[in-house]
């Protein structure tokens, strides 16, 4: 968010090269507020102001800028200054930024970084997108189990400035194999017995994430066990890094956004809505619109197939929108509820009997209620009371079909190993539309 309050003062201080006031501006406020006041500056001016902050403070302020702005700054500013900033950014964040730079720019910056940082970036970049390895930070608080409480606090003090978080302290052996975990709270509470070793304090039953585990699965573990961070290990249980709760929040937000877009029949967008290319946006929306267009054509063919019946009983045409919308809307409701319940872990594939049982009952209740309203309207347009019964019977049937398909198709997709959110609302509605027409005309045939 841009806050224009201090922009004139900042520009004036830059014009006068007022080092004292610019330094005070970079240090006096919360880093997030400082970034907010700077957002309205041009890239060159913003970068110039950042140079008046200490390296760690500079990286902290930089972290509050919009990700796209961060990439633009790294892409355009002097390589040595960029490298000095990147060196202070947490390892997981800098890898995300590096992957968005052009290859030539990334290669210009990498040689200017310390060897350890360079190797860390290259290692983290090698993990597949969407896995725990691509999400983790390698800055981990690691202790030996032979350390006493006093020794552990001293070792932690030496490491703390380089760590992203010290909520949990991970106990490893000489080969970095994960042996256990001690919380900082446990360590501080044990100051009364400073001779105790970390091996005596640690918990050995540690919840871990495999390096190639899907990020959604990792997020579920963090949520289920209420963790602030989770260690990432390889197949030999060697500690490679940790994933912190703020990264998990980003994953959850990303997954929810993808699901919402798929439910609306849009291929997930890799960039922000206002930044994605118009042709790319058109393609991601158009691919599903084409599929739905052909589904609508099937509905048109179904209507054409029953052309004779509709000509004979012309009053039936007036109720086609009502029949189609009732079935499609009920199917969309069921699909949305089941998809969100599956995404949040409330429903598993094994619960399919309960899900379908509940939908059958709900469909019966909703169908009966709408059928009464439909019949009350139909008696004024139908040629007889018997003919009017076509509408309530059809409504009950199409709502039943809508709820059944809306609930079952996401479960089937999940069983096939696909994302249930791909069974979007418009897609369910398209299927139910066709079936609704078939049901409608066949009930009319039986009664009329």
Tab-separated table of C-alpha atoms in Angstrom:
chain	number	residue	atom	x	y	z
A	1	UNK	CA	0.000	0.000	0.000
A	2	UNK	CA	1.311	3.421	-0.992
A	3	UNK	CA	1.323	6.096	1.708
A	4	UNK	CA	2.089	9.517	0.137
A	5	UNK	CA	2.459	11.342	3.463
A	6	UNK	CA	6.277	11.634	3.489
A	7	UNK	CA	7.014	11.493	-0.244
A	8	UNK	CA	7.771	15.237	-0.661
A	9	UNK	CA	10.083	15.188	2.376
A	10	UNK	CA	11.874	12.072	1.117
A	11	UNK	CA	12.429	13.594	-2.325
A	12	UNK	CA	13.721	16.797	-0.717
A	13	UNK	CA	16.109	14.869	1.548
A	14	UNK	CA	17.423	12.954	-1.482
A	15	UNK	CA	17.875	16.138	-3.487
A	16	UNK	CA	19.886	17.654	-0.606
A	17	UNK	CA	21.696	14.341	0.154
A	18	UNK	CA	20.615	14.767	3.774
A	19	UNK	CA	22.384	11.728	5.196
A	20	UNK	CA	21.397	12.258	8.849
A	21	UNK	CA	17.655	12.542	8.193
A	22	UNK	CA	17.593	9.714	5.642
A	23	UNK	CA	19.418	7.428	8.076
A	24	UNK	CA	16.967	8.374	10.832
A	25	UNK	CA	14.015	7.715	8.487
A	26	UNK	CA	15.323	4.206	7.757
A	27	UNK	CA	15.753	3.339	11.418
A	28	UNK	CA	13.114	5.249	13.412
A	29	UNK	CA	9.938	3.501	12.217
A	30	UNK	CA	8.740	-0.072	11.995
A	31	UNK	CA	10.256	-1.632	8.848
A	32	UNK	CA	6.807	-2.239	7.356
A	33	UNK	CA	5.781	1.392	7.865
A	34	UNK	CA	9.073	2.575	6.372
A	35	UNK	CA	8.442	0.482	3.262
A	36	UNK	CA	4.888	1.845	3.058
A	37	UNK	CA	6.129	5.438	2.988
A	38	UNK	CA	8.696	4.581	0.295
A	39	UNK	CA	6.366	2.707	-2.095
A	40	UNK	CA	5.416	5.889	-3.993
A	41	UNK	CA	9.028	6.651	-4.952
A	42	UNK	CA	10.467	5.798	-8.349
A	43	UNK	CA	12.761	2.748	-8.340
A	44	UNK	CA	15.932	4.848	-8.521
A	45	UNK	CA	14.895	7.070	-5.587
A	46	UNK	CA	13.647	4.133	-3.529
A	47	UNK	CA	16.940	2.319	-4.031
A	48	UNK	CA	18.871	5.440	-3.081
A	49	UNK	CA	16.964	5.768	0.200
A	50	UNK	CA	17.615	2.089	1.026
A	51	UNK	CA	21.364	2.670	0.823
A	52	UNK	CA	21.171	4.819	3.987
A	53	UNK	CA	20.017	1.816	6.068
A	54	UNK	CA	22.298	-0.737	7.698
A	55	UNK	CA	22.530	-3.981	5.628
A	56	UNK	CA	20.214	-6.042	7.875
A	57	UNK	CA	17.719	-3.200	8.197
A	58	UNK	CA	17.841	-2.666	4.446
A	59	UNK	CA	16.924	-6.298	3.814
A	60	UNK	CA	14.133	-6.082	6.415
A	61	UNK	CA	12.559	-3.013	4.751
A	62	UNK	CA	13.033	-4.549	1.290
A	63	UNK	CA	11.076	-7.634	2.420
A	64	UNK	CA	7.918	-5.540	2.860
A	65	UNK	CA	7.785	-4.383	-0.763
A	66	UNK	CA	5.485	-6.100	-3.227
A	67	UNK	CA	7.243	-9.135	-4.745
A	68	UNK	CA	7.003	-7.753	-8.270
A	69	UNK	CA	8.604	-4.490	-7.093
A	70	UNK	CA	11.396	-6.467	-5.423
A	71	UNK	CA	12.128	-8.318	-8.662
A	72	UNK	CA	12.131	-5.072	-10.659
A	73	UNK	CA	14.626	-3.518	-8.215
A	74	UNK	CA	16.960	-6.526	-8.312
A	75	UNK	CA	16.687	-6.575	-12.096
A	76	UNK	CA	17.574	-2.930	-12.636
A	77	UNK	CA	19.989	-1.737	-9.920
A	78	UNK	CA	23.777	-1.899	-9.676
A	79	UNK	CA	24.835	-5.590	-9.359
A	80	UNK	CA	27.222	-5.156	-6.419
A	81	UNK	CA	24.622	-3.307	-4.364
A	82	UNK	CA	22.038	-5.942	-5.300
A	83	UNK	CA	24.401	-8.725	-4.237
A	84	UNK	CA	25.019	-7.000	-0.870
A	85	UNK	CA	21.255	-6.869	-0.307
A	86	UNK	CA	20.593	-10.459	-1.472
A	87	UNK	CA	23.248	-11.692	0.962
A	88	UNK	CA	21.045	-10.463	3.866
A	89	UNK	CA	17.702	-11.807	2.596
A	90	UNK	CA	16.471	-15.108	4.138
A	91	UNK	CA	17.526	-18.018	1.932
A	92	UNK	CA	14.019	-19.169	0.940
A	93	UNK	CA	12.958	-15.648	-0.059
A	94	UNK	CA	16.053	-14.908	-2.093
A	95	UNK	CA	15.673	-18.163	-4.033
A	96	UNK	CA	12.088	-17.200	-4.936
A	97	UNK	CA	13.359	-13.838	-6.174
A	98	UNK	CA	16.291	-15.341	-8.088
A	99	UNK	CA	13.982	-17.674	-9.976
A	100	UNK	CA	12.069	-14.664	-11.303
A	101	UNK	CA	15.149	-12.808	-12.543
A	102	UNK	CA	16.277	-13.134	-16.152
A	103	UNK	CA	19.041	-15.758	-16.535
A	104	UNK	CA	21.583	-13.119	-17.568
A	105	UNK	CA	20.828	-10.968	-14.507
A	106	UNK	CA	21.001	-13.947	-12.140
A	107	UNK	CA	24.377	-14.922	-13.602
A	108	UNK	CA	25.634	-11.363	-13.144
A	109	UNK	CA	24.738	-11.341	-9.447
A	110	UNK	CA	25.697	-14.898	-8.401
A	111	UNK	CA	29.515	-14.476	-8.702
A	112	UNK	CA	29.330	-11.407	-6.423
A	113	UNK	CA	27.828	-13.438	-3.545
A	114	UNK	CA	29.845	-15.357	-0.925
A	115	UNK	CA	30.567	-18.933	-1.980
A	116	UNK	CA	28.340	-20.409	0.746
A	117	UNK	CA	25.370	-18.275	-0.311
A	118	UNK	CA	25.948	-19.060	-3.963
A	119	UNK	CA	25.940	-22.802	-3.328
A	120	UNK	CA	22.874	-22.496	-1.105
A	121	UNK	CA	20.926	-20.667	-3.835
A	122	UNK	CA	21.924	-23.205	-6.484
A	123	UNK	CA	20.959	-26.119	-4.194
A	124	UNK	CA	17.567	-24.681	-3.278
A	125	UNK	CA	16.848	-23.801	-6.909
A	126	UNK	CA	17.366	-27.461	-7.840
A	127	UNK	CA	14.251	-28.622	-5.952
A	128	UNK	CA	11.024	-28.938	-7.896
A	129	UNK	CA	8.476	-26.134	-7.557
A	130	UNK	CA	5.680	-26.980	-5.124
A	131	UNK	CA	7.783	-29.302	-2.950
A	132	UNK	CA	9.059	-28.874	0.605
A	133	UNK	CA	12.614	-28.426	-0.722
A	134	UNK	CA	11.621	-25.428	-2.829
A	135	UNK	CA	9.810	-23.888	0.136
A	136	UNK	CA	12.371	-24.370	2.917
A	137	UNK	CA	15.038	-22.080	4.293
A	138	UNK	CA	18.454	-23.536	5.053
A	139	UNK	CA	19.010	-21.181	8.017
A	140	UNK	CA	18.356	-23.581	10.900
A	141	UNK	CA	19.270	-23.535	14.592
A	142	UNK	CA	21.255	-26.764	15.034
A	143	UNK	CA	22.754	-28.034	18.296
A	144	UNK	CA	24.702	-31.077	19.410
A	145	UNK	CA	23.003	-33.347	21.967
A	146	UNK	CA	26.171	-33.354	24.084
A	147	UNK	CA	25.907	-29.615	24.803
A	148	UNK	CA	24.818	-28.500	28.262
A	149	UNK	CA	22.072	-25.890	28.683
A	150	UNK	CA	24.716	-23.201	29.218
A	151	UNK	CA	26.712	-24.348	26.192
A	152	UNK	CA	23.556	-24.497	24.067
A	153	UNK	CA	22.637	-20.907	24.932
A	154	UNK	CA	26.151	-19.790	24.013
A	155	UNK	CA	26.018	-21.698	20.712
A	156	UNK	CA	22.578	-20.270	19.991
A	157	UNK	CA	23.859	-16.764	20.642
A	158	UNK	CA	26.571	-17.299	18.028
A	159	UNK	CA	24.052	-18.525	15.446
A	160	UNK	CA	21.065	-16.265	16.183
A	161	UNK	CA	21.983	-13.361	13.895
A	162	UNK	CA	22.044	-15.713	10.881
A	163	UNK	CA	18.749	-17.484	11.641
A	164	UNK	CA	15.249	-16.712	10.383
A	165	UNK	CA	13.628	-18.130	13.525
A	166	UNK	CA	14.633	-19.766	16.807
A	167	UNK	CA	11.246	-21.094	17.911
A	168	UNK	CA	12.621	-24.622	17.664
A	169	UNK	CA	16.206	-25.852	18.097
A	170	UNK	CA	17.076	-28.986	16.162
A	171	UNK	CA	19.443	-31.543	17.630
A	172	UNK	CA	21.758	-33.199	15.108
A	173	UNK	CA	24.793	-35.473	15.142
A	174	UNK	CA	28.110	-34.882	13.359
A	175	UNK	CA	26.558	-35.919	10.006
A	176	UNK	CA	23.609	-33.502	10.443
A	177	UNK	CA	21.191	-36.385	10.995
A	178	UNK	CA	18.152	-35.187	12.917
A	179	UNK	CA	18.121	-36.640	16.421
A	180	UNK	CA	15.494	-34.569	18.210
A	181	UNK	CA	14.052	-31.153	18.953
A	182	UNK	CA	14.145	-28.673	21.851
A	183	UNK	CA	12.037	-25.530	22.023
A	184	UNK	CA	13.633	-22.240	23.053
A	185	UNK	CA	11.131	-22.134	25.903
A	186	UNK	CA	12.385	-25.500	27.195
A	187	UNK	CA	15.963	-24.299	27.004
A	188	UNK	CA	15.293	-21.083	28.945
A	189	UNK	CA	13.201	-22.975	31.513
A	190	UNK	CA	16.155	-25.302	32.133
A	191	UNK	CA	18.489	-22.524	33.271
A	192	UNK	CA	17.881	-23.712	36.838
A	193	UNK	CA	19.723	-26.931	35.903
A	194	UNK	CA	22.496	-25.627	33.608
A	195	UNK	CA	24.409	-28.912	33.756
A	196	UNK	CA	21.646	-30.798	31.907
A	197	UNK	CA	22.486	-31.808	28.343
A	198	UNK	CA	20.421	-31.152	25.262
A	199	UNK	CA	20.181	-34.917	24.799
A	200	UNK	CA	18.299	-35.137	28.097
A	201	UNK	CA	15.925	-32.306	27.186
A	202	UNK	CA	15.146	-33.146	23.585
A	203	UNK	CA	12.043	-34.841	22.190
A	204	UNK	CA	12.892	-37.591	19.721
A	205	UNK	CA	9.453	-37.947	18.113
A	206	UNK	CA	9.811	-35.105	15.581
A	207	UNK	CA	7.230	-34.320	12.921
A	208	UNK	CA	9.173	-33.843	9.668
A	209	UNK	CA	8.582	-33.090	5.995
A	210	UNK	CA	10.340	-35.053	3.262
A	211	UNK	CA	12.324	-32.839	0.889
A	212	UNK	CA	10.244	-33.936	-2.136
A	213	UNK	CA	6.890	-33.851	-0.279
A	214	UNK	CA	4.114	-31.750	-1.812
A	215	UNK	CA	3.790	-28.312	-0.204
A	216	UNK	CA	0.051	-28.801	0.393
A	217	UNK	CA	0.786	-31.934	2.420
A	218	UNK	CA	3.380	-29.996	4.442
A	219	UNK	CA	0.845	-27.242	5.151
A	220	UNK	CA	-1.651	-29.845	6.394
A	221	UNK	CA	0.961	-31.240	8.809
A	222	UNK	CA	1.787	-27.791	10.187
A	223	UNK	CA	-1.914	-27.044	10.665
A	224	UNK	CA	-2.744	-30.443	12.180
A	225	UNK	CA	0.097	-30.409	14.709
A	226	UNK	CA	-0.097	-26.645	15.319
A	227	UNK	CA	3.591	-26.088	14.520
A	228	UNK	CA	5.470	-22.821	14.139
A	229	UNK	CA	8.027	-24.510	11.878
A	230	UNK	CA	8.661	-27.981	10.476
A	231	UNK	CA	12.082	-29.528	9.681
A	232	UNK	CA	12.802	-30.796	6.168
A	233	UNK	CA	14.852	-33.991	5.841
A	234	UNK	CA	16.068	-36.239	3.038
A	235	UNK	CA	15.520	-39.996	2.786
A	236	UNK	CA	18.414	-40.596	5.208
A	237	UNK	CA	16.898	-38.167	7.765
A	238	UNK	CA	19.623	-35.591	7.239
A	239	UNK	CA	18.369	-32.133	8.241
A	240	UNK	CA	18.303	-29.876	5.185
A	241	UNK	CA	16.271	-26.910	6.392
A	242	UNK	CA	12.979	-25.780	7.900
A	243	UNK	CA	9.671	-24.381	6.652
A	244	UNK	CA	8.293	-21.600	8.839
A	245	UNK	CA	4.650	-20.804	9.507
A	246	UNK	CA	4.696	-17.633	7.379
A	247	UNK	CA	5.684	-19.712	4.342
A	248	UNK	CA	2.893	-22.167	5.157
A	249	UNK	CA	0.399	-19.285	5.252
A	250	UNK	CA	1.576	-18.305	1.750
A	251	UNK	CA	1.044	-21.900	0.566
A	252	UNK	CA	-2.464	-22.046	2.046
A	253	UNK	CA	-3.349	-18.708	0.434
A	254	UNK	CA	-1.939	-19.898	-2.901
A	255	UNK	CA	-3.838	-23.205	-2.776
A	256	UNK	CA	-7.107	-21.493	-1.811
A	257	UNK	CA	-6.691	-18.993	-4.654
A	258	UNK	CA	-6.056	-21.809	-7.143
A	259	UNK	CA	-9.106	-23.722	-5.928
A	260	UNK	CA	-11.304	-20.621	-6.126
A	261	UNK	CA	-10.137	-19.965	-9.691
A	262	UNK	CA	-10.703	-23.574	-10.735
A	263	UNK	CA	-14.172	-23.593	-9.147
A	264	UNK	CA	-14.944	-20.562	-11.338
A	265	UNK	CA	-13.688	-22.502	-14.420
A	266	UNK	CA	-10.421	-20.556	-14.810
A	267	UNK	CA	-6.993	-22.137	-15.091
A	268	UNK	CA	-4.942	-20.931	-12.069
A	269	UNK	CA	-3.046	-17.702	-12.738
A	270	UNK	CA	0.704	-17.739	-12.106
A	271	UNK	CA	0.809	-13.940	-11.712
A	272	UNK	CA	-1.339	-11.243	-10.132
A	273	UNK	CA	-4.541	-10.437	-12.027
A	274	UNK	CA	-3.403	-6.890	-12.905
A	275	UNK	CA	0.054	-8.050	-14.069
A	276	UNK	CA	-0.708	-11.177	-16.089
A	277	UNK	CA	-0.589	-10.732	-19.866
A	278	UNK	CA	-3.977	-10.216	-21.514
A	279	UNK	CA	-3.380	-13.009	-24.028
A	280	UNK	CA	-2.393	-15.393	-21.235
A	281	UNK	CA	-5.452	-14.364	-19.209
A	282	UNK	CA	-7.675	-14.860	-22.256
A	283	UNK	CA	-6.230	-18.329	-22.821
A	284	UNK	CA	-6.657	-19.413	-19.196
A	285	UNK	CA	-10.276	-18.292	-19.229
A	286	UNK	CA	-10.967	-19.304	-22.810
A	287	UNK	CA	-9.894	-22.939	-22.556
A	288	UNK	CA	-12.696	-23.672	-20.086
A	289	UNK	CA	-15.163	-21.433	-21.917
A	290	UNK	CA	-14.586	-23.519	-25.053
A	291	UNK	CA	-15.235	-26.740	-23.115
A	292	UNK	CA	-18.369	-25.220	-21.574
A	293	UNK	CA	-19.438	-23.897	-24.974
A	294	UNK	CA	-19.471	-27.426	-26.366
A	295	UNK	CA	-21.364	-28.591	-23.284
A	296	UNK	CA	-23.950	-25.889	-24.008
A	297	UNK	CA	-24.120	-27.096	-27.628
A	298	UNK	CA	-25.110	-30.527	-26.324
A	299	UNK	CA	-27.947	-28.824	-24.437
A	300	UNK	CA	-29.013	-27.148	-27.687
A	301	UNK	CA	-28.900	-30.498	-29.506
A	302	UNK	CA	-31.019	-32.025	-26.739
A	303	UNK	CA	-33.611	-29.266	-27.198
A	304	UNK	CA	-33.558	-29.784	-30.964
A	305	UNK	CA	-34.069	-33.529	-30.456
A	306	UNK	CA	-37.261	-32.795	-28.521
A	307	UNK	CA	-38.412	-30.128	-30.964
A	308	UNK	CA	-41.667	-31.944	-31.768
A	309	UNK	CA	-42.736	-32.235	-28.102
A	310	UNK	CA	-41.946	-28.582	-27.438
A	311	UNK	CA	-43.999	-27.514	-30.467
A	312	UNK	CA	-46.927	-29.619	-29.296
A	313	UNK	CA	-46.783	-28.381	-25.696
A	314	UNK	CA	-45.511	-24.857	-26.228
A	315	UNK	CA	-46.136	-23.838	-22.597
A	316	UNK	CA	-43.281	-26.171	-21.552
A	317	UNK	CA	-40.771	-23.764	-23.157
A	318	UNK	CA	-41.542	-21.066	-20.568
A	319	UNK	CA	-40.219	-23.294	-17.769
A	320	UNK	CA	-36.940	-24.378	-19.432
A	321	UNK	CA	-34.836	-21.595	-17.795
A	322	UNK	CA	-36.334	-22.456	-14.398
A	323	UNK	CA	-35.585	-26.172	-14.787
A	324	UNK	CA	-32.026	-25.582	-16.024
A	325	UNK	CA	-31.167	-23.016	-13.322
A	326	UNK	CA	-32.601	-25.154	-10.495
A	327	UNK	CA	-30.494	-28.164	-11.498
A	328	UNK	CA	-27.345	-26.181	-12.280
A	329	UNK	CA	-27.489	-24.072	-9.116
A	330	UNK	CA	-28.085	-27.053	-6.834
A	331	UNK	CA	-25.207	-28.906	-8.510
A	332	UNK	CA	-22.906	-25.889	-8.113
A	333	UNK	CA	-23.809	-25.598	-4.431
A	334	UNK	CA	-23.024	-29.268	-3.786
A	335	UNK	CA	-19.768	-29.118	-5.765
A	336	UNK	CA	-18.571	-26.008	-3.910
A	337	UNK	CA	-19.408	-27.432	-0.474
A	338	UNK	CA	-17.752	-30.793	-1.179
A	339	UNK	CA	-14.631	-29.257	-2.801
A	340	UNK	CA	-14.073	-26.819	0.084
A	341	UNK	CA	-14.696	-29.585	2.639
A	342	UNK	CA	-12.133	-31.803	0.905
A	343	UNK	CA	-9.616	-28.949	0.638
A	344	UNK	CA	-9.903	-28.199	4.376
A	345	UNK	CA	-9.610	-31.900	5.306
A	346	UNK	CA	-13.177	-32.193	6.607
A	347	UNK	CA	-14.076	-34.834	3.993
A	348	UNK	CA	-12.034	-37.792	2.732
A	349	UNK	CA	-12.766	-40.137	-0.189
A	350	UNK	CA	-13.729	-42.808	2.351
A	351	UNK	CA	-16.611	-40.562	3.467
A	352	UNK	CA	-18.389	-40.847	0.108
A	353	UNK	CA	-21.349	-42.781	1.520
A	354	UNK	CA	-21.984	-40.120	4.151
A	355	UNK	CA	-21.571	-37.324	1.615
A	356	UNK	CA	-23.972	-38.835	-0.912
A	357	UNK	CA	-26.429	-39.801	1.836
A	358	UNK	CA	-26.542	-36.238	3.114
A	359	UNK	CA	-26.915	-34.829	-0.399
A	360	UNK	CA	-29.830	-37.169	-1.149
A	361	UNK	CA	-31.671	-35.993	1.956
A	362	UNK	CA	-30.910	-32.317	1.272
A	363	UNK	CA	-31.923	-32.722	-2.404
A	364	UNK	CA	-35.238	-34.232	-1.332
A	365	UNK	CA	-35.945	-31.356	1.065
A	366	UNK	CA	-34.920	-28.646	-1.407
A	367	UNK	CA	-36.656	-30.350	-4.322
A	368	UNK	CA	-39.920	-30.672	-2.404
A	369	UNK	CA	-39.848	-27.035	-1.323
A	370	UNK	CA	-39.131	-25.696	-4.823
A	371	UNK	CA	-41.607	-28.153	-6.360
A	372	UNK	CA	-44.426	-26.627	-4.298
A	373	UNK	CA	-43.492	-23.146	-5.521
A	374	UNK	CA	-43.123	-24.407	-9.101
A	375	UNK	CA	-46.528	-26.105	-9.034
A	376	UNK	CA	-48.180	-22.955	-7.685
A	377	UNK	CA	-46.855	-21.084	-10.736
A	378	UNK	CA	-47.439	-23.898	-13.256
A	379	UNK	CA	-51.190	-24.198	-12.590
A	380	UNK	CA	-51.648	-20.736	-14.133
A	381	UNK	CA	-49.755	-21.604	-17.347
A	382	UNK	CA	-50.415	-25.319	-17.848
A	383	UNK	CA	-53.565	-26.451	-19.661
A	384	UNK	CA	-54.621	-28.657	-16.735
A	385	UNK	CA	-53.746	-29.481	-13.131
A	386	UNK	CA	-52.374	-32.845	-14.283
A	387	UNK	CA	-50.167	-31.182	-16.879
A	388	UNK	CA	-48.910	-28.739	-14.236
A	389	UNK	CA	-47.495	-31.703	-12.296
A	390	UNK	CA	-44.721	-31.940	-14.914
A	391	UNK	CA	-42.974	-28.941	-13.326
A	392	UNK	CA	-42.783	-30.083	-9.651
A	393	UNK	CA	-41.821	-33.638	-10.612
A	394	UNK	CA	-39.075	-32.334	-12.893
A	395	UNK	CA	-37.796	-29.953	-10.243
A	396	UNK	CA	-37.476	-32.745	-7.688
A	397	UNK	CA	-35.652	-34.927	-10.223
A	398	UNK	CA	-33.222	-32.301	-11.550
A	399	UNK	CA	-32.317	-31.041	-8.072
A	400	UNK	CA	-31.686	-34.636	-7.010
A	401	UNK	CA	-29.467	-35.163	-10.091
A	402	UNK	CA	-27.708	-31.817	-9.554
A	403	UNK	CA	-26.856	-32.552	-5.921
A	404	UNK	CA	-25.747	-36.093	-6.767
A	405	UNK	CA	-23.384	-35.103	-9.565
A	406	UNK	CA	-22.176	-31.974	-7.761
A	407	UNK	CA	-21.145	-34.094	-4.766
A	408	UNK	CA	-19.879	-37.215	-6.542
A	409	UNK	CA	-17.771	-35.759	-9.379
A	410	UNK	CA	-15.223	-34.005	-7.091
A	411	UNK	CA	-14.887	-37.268	-5.118
A	412	UNK	CA	-14.303	-39.190	-8.352
A	413	UNK	CA	-11.650	-36.676	-9.467
A	414	UNK	CA	-9.897	-36.997	-6.107
A	415	UNK	CA	-9.978	-40.788	-6.421
A	416	UNK	CA	-8.344	-40.517	-9.868
A	417	UNK	CA	-5.554	-38.418	-8.373
A	418	UNK	CA	-6.769	-35.152	-9.935
A	419	UNK	CA	-7.544	-31.860	-8.237
A	420	UNK	CA	-11.254	-31.992	-7.264
A	421	UNK	CA	-11.485	-28.238	-7.856
A	422	UNK	CA	-11.125	-28.986	-11.591
A	423	UNK	CA	-14.734	-30.157	-11.393
A	424	UNK	CA	-15.786	-26.524	-11.598
A	425	UNK	CA	-19.258	-25.141	-10.997
A	426	UNK	CA	-19.925	-24.269	-14.671
A	427	UNK	CA	-18.819	-27.766	-15.711
A	428	UNK	CA	-21.197	-29.424	-13.229
A	429	UNK	CA	-23.945	-27.032	-14.309
A	430	UNK	CA	-23.337	-27.945	-17.970
A	431	UNK	CA	-23.743	-31.661	-17.270
A	432	UNK	CA	-26.872	-31.110	-15.194
A	433	UNK	CA	-28.362	-28.813	-17.878
A	434	UNK	CA	-28.296	-31.613	-20.450
A	435	UNK	CA	-29.712	-34.158	-18.030
A	436	UNK	CA	-32.327	-31.617	-16.913
A	437	UNK	CA	-33.687	-31.232	-20.453
A	438	UNK	CA	-33.819	-35.005	-20.933
A	439	UNK	CA	-35.603	-35.499	-17.594
A	440	UNK	CA	-38.013	-32.625	-18.287
A	441	UNK	CA	-39.190	-33.837	-21.689
A	442	UNK	CA	-39.456	-37.477	-20.643
A	443	UNK	CA	-41.578	-36.629	-17.594
A	444	UNK	CA	-43.758	-34.485	-19.888
A	445	UNK	CA	-44.102	-37.422	-22.275
A	446	UNK	CA	-45.253	-39.722	-19.473
A	447	UNK	CA	-47.860	-37.311	-18.090
A	448	UNK	CA	-49.079	-35.676	-21.285
